[in-house]
């Protein structure tokens, strides 16, 4: 029986992580229905509400546990072989030791300027290395490696990873410049997630319950902001809340129906980490229009994708909301912050639809929107044309995982 361990993704919180997680479960199960999964999650309690897969075991991997318990136990497993039978009684170590592969599904790792996340990037792969379990880094953005700490750490650890799946050409270039031989190019796993009939039906119920409907009289824009971008822009003195609120009003003036949603959400949690609900609430204040609706709830990755697929345009600062739009052939307008956005949009010839969050310029945003709105059909056709090749690229990691497990 194939056993897969997964770390770095969750069902709740960031629905980009959920999309990758569900895509990996779906695609590997399609190859071997008997496969079982052990998911190491930072949100074990919340994830139980969204886990609809019978063969998925959820194991707590909260940061403190990961750093102070799991990694030390895995290190003992490596350096003290006589203790291994005893250590395998601990369920996390047993899951790792029995797994054919450990999938690291961190969306962006080992990147300059994200030093505070570097420890976590290391902590997610060391347990697999220590327990002699093959580690495969699923499609993710990595690099550049110009800062000494990031370059040193990457050169020290990444050669011990079995396979690294570079999400795009820029990431592939960064990794090859390190001299790594264990790299393949395979784009984002989330492109392969499928939406079930049950989840689509539930999404329709949520739309109805919130008093929104997609009709032929109005074009519809789904807006999905990001707490990450809010923090980045407000440190520079920019008003991200006002920027989004003004743009929504701009859309309403053009007779669009606007649906505001959180692509990353933790319902009932005060923390803003992996939670765009607070920023959405702030944006919604002061918008009083019959054609505006805010869904103040946490939806599943599949539900969000279904709703995005019904819209005419998706306006977002969330990377995987962009992936969802492209997967559903909905033209995206993106306000991003790193090379990871552009390298995906480039695959569809849509780089001009990705703006840089360093400059919150309404005039530039309006111009980009008008171009997307005017060329909506043309953009949808371009997405449809390129999507099969993109999915084929994403499938390379599936073949790699199955062949090595």
Short mmCIF file of C-alpha atoms in Angstrom, two decimals:
data_model
loop_
_atom_site.label_atom_id
_atom_site.label_comp_id
_atom_site.label_asym_id
_atom_site.label_seq_id
_atom_site.Cartn_x
_atom_site.Cartn_y
_atom_site.Cartn_z
CA UNK A 1 0.00 0.00 0.00
CA UNK A 2 1.37 3.39 -1.01
CA UNK A 3 1.79 5.78 1.93
CA UNK A 4 2.28 9.50 1.38
CA UNK A 5 3.22 12.09 4.00
CA UNK A 6 2.46 15.75 3.24
CA UNK A 7 3.68 18.89 4.99
CA UNK A 8 3.39 22.61 4.32
CA UNK A 9 -0.27 22.69 3.31
CA UNK A 10 -3.64 22.73 5.07
CA UNK A 11 -7.34 22.37 4.29
CA UNK A 12 -8.27 25.50 6.24
CA UNK A 13 -6.73 28.98 6.22
CA UNK A 14 -4.89 29.60 2.98
CA UNK A 15 -6.99 28.02 0.26
CA UNK A 16 -4.04 28.04 -2.09
CA UNK A 17 -2.41 25.51 0.22
CA UNK A 18 -5.71 23.64 0.32
CA UNK A 19 -5.84 23.57 -3.49
CA UNK A 20 -2.38 22.01 -3.68
CA UNK A 21 -3.23 19.55 -0.93
CA UNK A 22 -6.50 18.46 -2.52
CA UNK A 23 -4.91 18.24 -5.96
CA UNK A 24 -2.19 15.92 -4.65
CA UNK A 25 -4.69 13.69 -2.85
CA UNK A 26 -6.96 13.55 -5.91
CA UNK A 27 -4.24 12.86 -8.50
CA UNK A 28 -2.32 10.26 -6.50
CA UNK A 29 -5.53 8.49 -5.50
CA UNK A 30 -6.52 8.39 -9.18
CA UNK A 31 -3.30 6.47 -9.86
CA UNK A 32 -3.70 4.20 -6.81
CA UNK A 33 -7.03 4.26 -4.92
CA UNK A 34 -5.50 2.39 -1.97
CA UNK A 35 -3.05 5.20 -1.17
CA UNK A 36 -3.20 6.58 2.37
CA UNK A 37 -2.07 10.07 3.40
CA UNK A 38 -0.64 11.54 6.59
CA UNK A 39 -1.01 15.31 6.50
CA UNK A 40 1.18 17.31 8.91
CA UNK A 41 -0.86 20.46 9.46
CA UNK A 42 -0.47 23.66 11.47
CA UNK A 43 -4.28 23.83 11.83
CA UNK A 44 -5.31 20.31 12.94
CA UNK A 45 -8.56 21.38 14.63
CA UNK A 46 -9.81 23.60 11.81
CA UNK A 47 -8.72 21.15 9.12
CA UNK A 48 -11.04 18.46 10.44
CA UNK A 49 -14.02 20.58 9.32
CA UNK A 50 -12.77 20.63 5.73
CA UNK A 51 -11.27 17.16 5.37
CA UNK A 52 -13.67 15.15 3.21
CA UNK A 53 -11.16 12.42 2.39
CA UNK A 54 -11.50 9.09 4.22
CA UNK A 55 -7.89 8.00 3.72
CA UNK A 56 -6.34 11.20 5.09
CA UNK A 57 -4.95 11.24 8.65
CA UNK A 58 -4.36 14.68 10.15
CA UNK A 59 -1.30 15.11 12.37
CA UNK A 60 -0.54 18.29 14.29
CA UNK A 61 2.56 20.10 13.04
CA UNK A 62 2.19 23.47 14.72
CA UNK A 63 5.41 25.51 14.54
CA UNK A 64 6.51 24.94 18.16
CA UNK A 65 5.81 21.20 17.95
CA UNK A 66 7.60 21.05 14.60
CA UNK A 67 10.69 22.78 15.94
CA UNK A 68 10.89 21.49 19.51
CA UNK A 69 9.50 17.95 19.20
CA UNK A 70 9.29 16.53 15.68
CA UNK A 71 12.69 17.67 14.39
CA UNK A 72 14.60 16.56 17.52
CA UNK A 73 12.86 13.17 17.49
CA UNK A 74 13.66 12.77 13.79
CA UNK A 75 17.29 13.67 14.48
CA UNK A 76 17.46 11.01 17.21
CA UNK A 77 16.00 8.55 14.71
CA UNK A 78 18.89 9.30 12.38
CA UNK A 79 21.81 9.27 14.81
CA UNK A 80 20.67 6.51 17.22
CA UNK A 81 19.50 3.49 15.17
CA UNK A 82 18.97 1.30 18.27
CA UNK A 83 16.23 3.73 19.40
CA UNK A 84 14.28 3.51 16.15
CA UNK A 85 11.78 0.82 17.26
CA UNK A 86 10.95 2.93 20.31
CA UNK A 87 10.76 6.20 18.35
CA UNK A 88 8.41 4.62 15.80
CA UNK A 89 5.80 4.30 18.53
CA UNK A 90 5.37 8.07 18.29
CA UNK A 91 2.73 8.56 15.55
CA UNK A 92 4.48 11.41 13.72
CA UNK A 93 7.77 9.55 13.46
CA UNK A 94 5.94 6.36 12.47
CA UNK A 95 4.07 8.20 9.72
CA UNK A 96 7.32 9.64 8.35
CA UNK A 97 9.32 6.42 8.64
CA UNK A 98 6.60 4.38 6.93
CA UNK A 99 5.92 6.92 4.19
CA UNK A 100 7.19 6.23 0.69
CA UNK A 101 7.72 9.96 0.18
CA UNK A 102 7.28 13.23 2.07
CA UNK A 103 5.72 15.93 -0.08
CA UNK A 104 6.72 19.47 0.89
CA UNK A 105 3.90 21.69 -0.39
CA UNK A 106 5.16 25.07 0.77
CA UNK A 107 4.04 27.51 -1.91
CA UNK A 108 7.12 29.72 -1.72
CA UNK A 109 10.34 28.72 0.07
CA UNK A 110 14.00 29.72 0.34
CA UNK A 111 13.41 33.22 -1.02
CA UNK A 112 15.53 36.32 -0.37
CA UNK A 113 13.77 38.82 1.85
CA UNK A 114 11.79 36.15 3.73
CA UNK A 115 14.40 35.26 6.34
CA UNK A 116 11.80 34.90 9.10
CA UNK A 117 10.23 32.01 7.16
CA UNK A 118 13.55 30.31 6.45
CA UNK A 119 13.55 28.36 9.73
CA UNK A 120 10.11 26.96 8.90
CA UNK A 121 11.25 26.11 5.33
CA UNK A 122 14.10 24.11 6.85
CA UNK A 123 11.97 22.51 9.59
CA UNK A 124 9.49 21.08 7.08
CA UNK A 125 12.07 19.06 5.13
CA UNK A 126 14.54 17.99 7.83
CA UNK A 127 12.24 15.35 9.40
CA UNK A 128 12.05 13.54 6.07
CA UNK A 129 15.80 13.78 5.54
CA UNK A 130 16.48 12.53 9.09
CA UNK A 131 14.13 9.53 8.75
CA UNK A 132 15.56 8.58 5.34
CA UNK A 133 12.25 9.33 3.63
CA UNK A 134 12.41 10.68 0.12
CA UNK A 135 11.50 14.36 0.10
CA UNK A 136 9.84 15.85 -2.96
CA UNK A 137 9.29 19.59 -3.01
CA UNK A 138 6.08 19.98 -4.97
CA UNK A 139 5.76 22.90 -7.38
CA UNK A 140 6.71 26.11 -5.63
CA UNK A 141 8.47 29.41 -6.18
CA UNK A 142 12.06 29.52 -4.92
CA UNK A 143 14.92 32.00 -5.04
CA UNK A 144 16.61 34.25 -5.81
CA UNK A 145 19.57 33.23 -3.67
CA UNK A 146 21.56 36.43 -3.32
CA UNK A 147 21.54 36.90 0.47
CA UNK A 148 24.22 34.85 2.21
CA UNK A 149 21.91 33.16 4.71
CA UNK A 150 19.42 32.01 2.10
CA UNK A 151 22.11 30.87 -0.34
CA UNK A 152 24.09 29.04 2.36
CA UNK A 153 21.03 27.24 3.74
CA UNK A 154 19.74 26.29 0.30
CA UNK A 155 23.11 24.92 -0.86
CA UNK A 156 23.42 22.97 2.39
CA UNK A 157 19.99 21.30 2.39
CA UNK A 158 18.45 21.26 -1.09
CA UNK A 159 20.92 18.70 -2.52
CA UNK A 160 19.49 16.24 0.04
CA UNK A 161 15.98 16.61 -1.39
CA UNK A 162 15.09 13.88 -3.89
CA UNK A 163 13.27 16.12 -6.38
CA UNK A 164 12.51 19.85 -6.53
CA UNK A 165 9.64 20.90 -8.77
CA UNK A 166 10.22 24.44 -9.99
CA UNK A 167 6.91 26.21 -10.56
CA UNK A 168 8.12 28.37 -13.44
CA UNK A 169 11.05 29.38 -15.62
CA UNK A 170 12.39 32.00 -13.20
CA UNK A 171 12.42 29.58 -10.27
CA UNK A 172 14.05 26.91 -12.45
CA UNK A 173 16.76 29.40 -13.40
CA UNK A 174 17.40 30.37 -9.77
CA UNK A 175 17.76 26.71 -8.74
CA UNK A 176 20.05 25.77 -11.63
CA UNK A 177 22.27 28.72 -10.79
CA UNK A 178 22.89 27.02 -7.43
CA UNK A 179 24.24 24.04 -9.34
CA UNK A 180 21.43 21.71 -8.29
CA UNK A 181 20.91 18.52 -10.31
CA UNK A 182 17.64 17.41 -8.70
CA UNK A 183 15.34 19.98 -10.35
CA UNK A 184 12.49 19.52 -12.80
CA UNK A 185 10.15 22.18 -14.12
CA UNK A 186 6.53 21.45 -13.18
CA UNK A 187 4.00 24.18 -12.68
CA UNK A 188 1.56 24.68 -9.83
CA UNK A 189 -0.16 21.57 -8.45
CA UNK A 190 -3.39 23.53 -7.87
CA UNK A 191 -4.08 23.52 -11.62
CA UNK A 192 -4.99 19.84 -11.22
CA UNK A 193 -7.59 20.21 -8.47
CA UNK A 194 -11.09 19.09 -9.47
CA UNK A 195 -14.35 20.39 -7.99
CA UNK A 196 -16.92 17.80 -6.94
CA UNK A 197 -20.63 18.11 -7.67
CA UNK A 198 -21.31 18.26 -3.93
CA UNK A 199 -18.93 21.19 -3.39
CA UNK A 200 -20.31 23.02 -6.43
CA UNK A 201 -23.83 22.56 -5.08
CA UNK A 202 -22.77 23.86 -1.69
CA UNK A 203 -21.16 26.90 -3.35
CA UNK A 204 -24.43 27.68 -5.12
CA UNK A 205 -26.24 27.54 -1.78
CA UNK A 206 -23.73 29.95 -0.23
CA UNK A 207 -24.20 32.42 -3.09
CA UNK A 208 -27.97 32.25 -2.69
CA UNK A 209 -27.84 32.59 1.10
CA UNK A 210 -25.82 35.78 0.71
CA UNK A 211 -28.39 37.30 -1.61
CA UNK A 212 -26.14 37.27 -4.67
CA UNK A 213 -26.93 35.96 -8.11
CA UNK A 214 -25.11 35.81 -11.42
CA UNK A 215 -27.37 37.21 -14.13
CA UNK A 216 -27.10 38.12 -17.79
CA UNK A 217 -27.92 41.80 -17.18
CA UNK A 218 -24.63 42.55 -15.42
CA UNK A 219 -21.02 41.53 -15.77
CA UNK A 220 -19.60 40.21 -12.52
CA UNK A 221 -16.26 40.82 -10.82
CA UNK A 222 -15.03 38.70 -7.92
CA UNK A 223 -12.59 40.65 -5.73
CA UNK A 224 -10.19 38.77 -3.42
CA UNK A 225 -7.73 40.96 -1.48
CA UNK A 226 -4.74 39.83 0.57
CA UNK A 227 -3.63 40.54 4.13
CA UNK A 228 -0.04 39.91 2.98
CA UNK A 229 -0.25 42.72 0.41
CA UNK A 230 -1.98 44.98 2.92
CA UNK A 231 0.96 44.64 5.30
CA UNK A 232 3.54 45.19 2.58
CA UNK A 233 1.85 48.25 1.10
CA UNK A 234 0.91 49.91 4.37
CA UNK A 235 4.54 49.71 5.53
CA UNK A 236 5.27 51.95 2.55
CA UNK A 237 2.55 54.38 3.54
CA UNK A 238 0.02 53.16 0.96
CA UNK A 239 -3.71 52.80 1.71
CA UNK A 240 -4.51 49.27 0.55
CA UNK A 241 -7.98 49.32 2.14
CA UNK A 242 -8.96 52.56 0.43
CA UNK A 243 -7.35 51.41 -2.80
CA UNK A 244 -9.57 48.33 -2.99
CA UNK A 245 -12.67 50.15 -1.77
CA UNK A 246 -12.25 52.85 -4.43
CA UNK A 247 -11.74 50.24 -7.12
CA UNK A 248 -14.89 48.37 -6.11
CA UNK A 249 -16.82 51.64 -6.37
CA UNK A 250 -15.24 52.13 -9.79
CA UNK A 251 -16.53 48.70 -10.86
CA UNK A 252 -20.01 49.45 -9.52
CA UNK A 253 -20.11 52.71 -11.46
CA UNK A 254 -19.47 50.66 -14.59
CA UNK A 255 -22.52 48.55 -13.81
CA UNK A 256 -20.59 45.52 -12.64
CA UNK A 257 -21.93 43.33 -9.86
CA UNK A 258 -19.13 42.85 -7.33
CA UNK A 259 -18.62 39.89 -5.03
CA UNK A 260 -16.00 40.35 -2.30
CA UNK A 261 -14.55 37.11 -0.88
CA UNK A 262 -11.62 36.00 1.26
CA UNK A 263 -9.49 33.45 -0.58
CA UNK A 264 -7.53 32.87 2.60
CA UNK A 265 -9.75 32.70 5.67
CA UNK A 266 -9.98 31.41 9.24
CA UNK A 267 -13.55 31.90 10.38
CA UNK A 268 -13.87 32.74 14.07
CA UNK A 269 -10.14 33.42 14.51
CA UNK A 270 -8.72 36.79 15.52
CA UNK A 271 -5.34 36.15 13.91
CA UNK A 272 -4.78 37.81 10.54
CA UNK A 273 -2.23 35.18 9.50
CA UNK A 274 -3.65 33.22 6.56
CA UNK A 275 -6.84 35.18 7.14
CA UNK A 276 -8.16 37.82 4.71
CA UNK A 277 -11.56 38.13 6.38
CA UNK A 278 -10.53 41.16 8.52
CA UNK A 279 -9.16 43.07 5.53
CA UNK A 280 -12.29 42.22 3.53
CA UNK A 281 -14.47 43.54 6.36
CA UNK A 282 -12.50 46.79 6.41
CA UNK A 283 -12.87 47.19 2.64
CA UNK A 284 -16.62 46.47 2.73
CA UNK A 285 -17.27 49.31 5.20
CA UNK A 286 -18.68 52.33 3.40
CA UNK A 287 -19.84 50.41 0.33
CA UNK A 288 -23.63 50.56 0.15
CA UNK A 289 -24.83 49.33 -3.20
CA UNK A 290 -27.40 46.70 -4.19
CA UNK A 291 -24.88 45.23 -6.66
CA UNK A 292 -22.21 44.69 -3.99
CA UNK A 293 -22.03 41.57 -1.80
CA UNK A 294 -19.46 40.49 0.78
CA UNK A 295 -19.41 36.83 1.78
CA UNK A 296 -18.17 36.99 5.37
CA UNK A 297 -17.36 33.30 5.70
CA UNK A 298 -14.66 30.67 5.15
CA UNK A 299 -15.30 28.68 1.99
CA UNK A 300 -13.48 25.57 0.84
CA UNK A 301 -10.98 25.70 -2.02
CA UNK A 302 -13.42 23.88 -4.31
CA UNK A 303 -16.31 26.19 -3.44
CA UNK A 304 -14.19 29.26 -4.15
CA UNK A 305 -13.07 27.84 -7.48
CA UNK A 306 -16.66 27.15 -8.54
CA UNK A 307 -17.70 30.73 -7.75
CA UNK A 308 -14.66 32.23 -9.48
CA UNK A 309 -15.54 30.21 -12.55
CA UNK A 310 -18.93 31.91 -12.80
CA UNK A 311 -17.48 35.45 -12.82
CA UNK A 312 -16.48 37.58 -15.80
CA UNK A 313 -13.27 38.79 -14.15
CA UNK A 314 -11.32 37.93 -11.00
CA UNK A 315 -9.46 40.78 -9.28
CA UNK A 316 -7.03 39.48 -6.69
CA UNK A 317 -3.83 39.85 -4.73
CA UNK A 318 -3.86 36.15 -3.82
CA UNK A 319 -1.63 33.93 -5.95
CA UNK A 320 -3.83 30.85 -5.91
CA UNK A 321 -6.96 32.88 -6.55
CA UNK A 322 -5.17 33.75 -9.79
CA UNK A 323 -4.53 30.02 -10.36
CA UNK A 324 -8.21 29.30 -9.71
CA UNK A 325 -9.26 31.95 -12.23
CA UNK A 326 -6.91 30.60 -14.88
CA UNK A 327 -8.10 27.04 -14.20
CA UNK A 328 -11.70 28.17 -14.78
CA UNK A 329 -10.80 30.36 -17.79
CA UNK A 330 -11.89 33.50 -15.94
CA UNK A 331 -9.68 36.48 -16.92
CA UNK A 332 -7.61 37.54 -13.88
CA UNK A 333 -6.39 41.01 -12.92
CA UNK A 334 -3.58 40.56 -10.42
CA UNK A 335 -1.84 42.80 -7.91
CA UNK A 336 1.22 40.75 -6.96
CA UNK A 337 4.46 41.08 -5.01
CA UNK A 338 7.04 38.63 -6.39
CA UNK A 339 8.22 36.81 -9.51
CA UNK A 340 5.86 33.93 -8.73
CA UNK A 341 2.88 35.81 -10.24
CA UNK A 342 4.58 36.85 -13.47
CA UNK A 343 6.09 33.44 -14.21
CA UNK A 344 2.63 31.87 -14.19
CA UNK A 345 0.90 34.66 -16.11
CA UNK A 346 3.68 34.42 -18.70
CA UNK A 347 2.60 30.86 -19.46
CA UNK A 348 -0.70 32.26 -20.71
CA UNK A 349 0.72 35.35 -22.41
CA UNK A 350 -0.99 37.55 -19.80
CA UNK A 351 1.93 39.28 -18.08
CA UNK A 352 0.35 42.69 -18.72
CA UNK A 353 -2.57 41.72 -16.47
CA UNK A 354 -0.26 41.43 -13.44
CA UNK A 355 0.50 44.69 -11.63
CA UNK A 356 3.16 45.34 -8.98
CA UNK A 357 1.86 46.09 -5.50
CA UNK A 358 4.78 48.47 -4.92
CA UNK A 359 2.77 51.13 -6.70
CA UNK A 360 -0.93 51.37 -5.82
CA UNK A 361 -1.90 53.57 -8.73
CA UNK A 362 -5.64 53.75 -9.47
CA UNK A 363 -5.04 55.09 -12.97
CA UNK A 364 -2.85 52.10 -13.87
CA UNK A 365 -5.34 49.71 -12.28
CA UNK A 366 -8.24 51.25 -14.20
CA UNK A 367 -6.30 51.03 -17.47
CA UNK A 368 -5.42 47.37 -16.82
CA UNK A 369 -9.03 46.61 -15.93
CA UNK A 370 -10.37 48.29 -19.07
CA UNK A 371 -7.97 46.22 -21.17
CA UNK A 372 -9.05 42.98 -19.49
CA UNK A 373 -12.74 43.93 -19.72
CA UNK A 374 -12.45 44.88 -23.39
CA UNK A 375 -10.53 41.71 -24.28
CA UNK A 376 -12.40 39.35 -21.97
CA UNK A 377 -13.35 36.85 -24.67
CA UNK A 378 -9.90 37.01 -26.24
CA UNK A 379 -8.25 36.38 -22.87
CA UNK A 380 -10.57 33.46 -22.09
CA UNK A 381 -9.68 31.94 -25.45
CA UNK A 382 -5.96 32.39 -24.76
CA UNK A 383 -6.31 30.73 -21.36
CA UNK A 384 -8.21 27.82 -22.94
CA UNK A 385 -5.45 27.44 -25.54
CA UNK A 386 -2.59 27.31 -23.03
CA UNK A 387 -4.30 25.45 -20.19
CA UNK A 388 -3.72 21.88 -21.49
CA UNK A 389 0.05 22.45 -21.72
CA UNK A 390 0.09 24.02 -18.26
CA UNK A 391 -1.79 21.05 -16.78
CA UNK A 392 0.59 18.69 -18.56
CA UNK A 393 3.49 20.51 -16.90
CA UNK A 394 1.79 20.25 -13.49
CA UNK A 395 1.29 16.52 -14.09
CA UNK A 396 5.04 15.95 -14.27
CA UNK A 397 5.20 16.08 -10.48
CA UNK A 398 2.42 13.50 -10.23
CA UNK A 399 4.39 11.07 -12.38
CA UNK A 400 7.49 11.77 -10.30
CA UNK A 401 5.68 11.15 -7.00
CA UNK A 402 4.05 7.93 -8.21
CA UNK A 403 7.29 6.58 -9.69
CA UNK A 404 9.21 7.21 -6.49
CA UNK A 405 6.66 5.93 -3.99
#
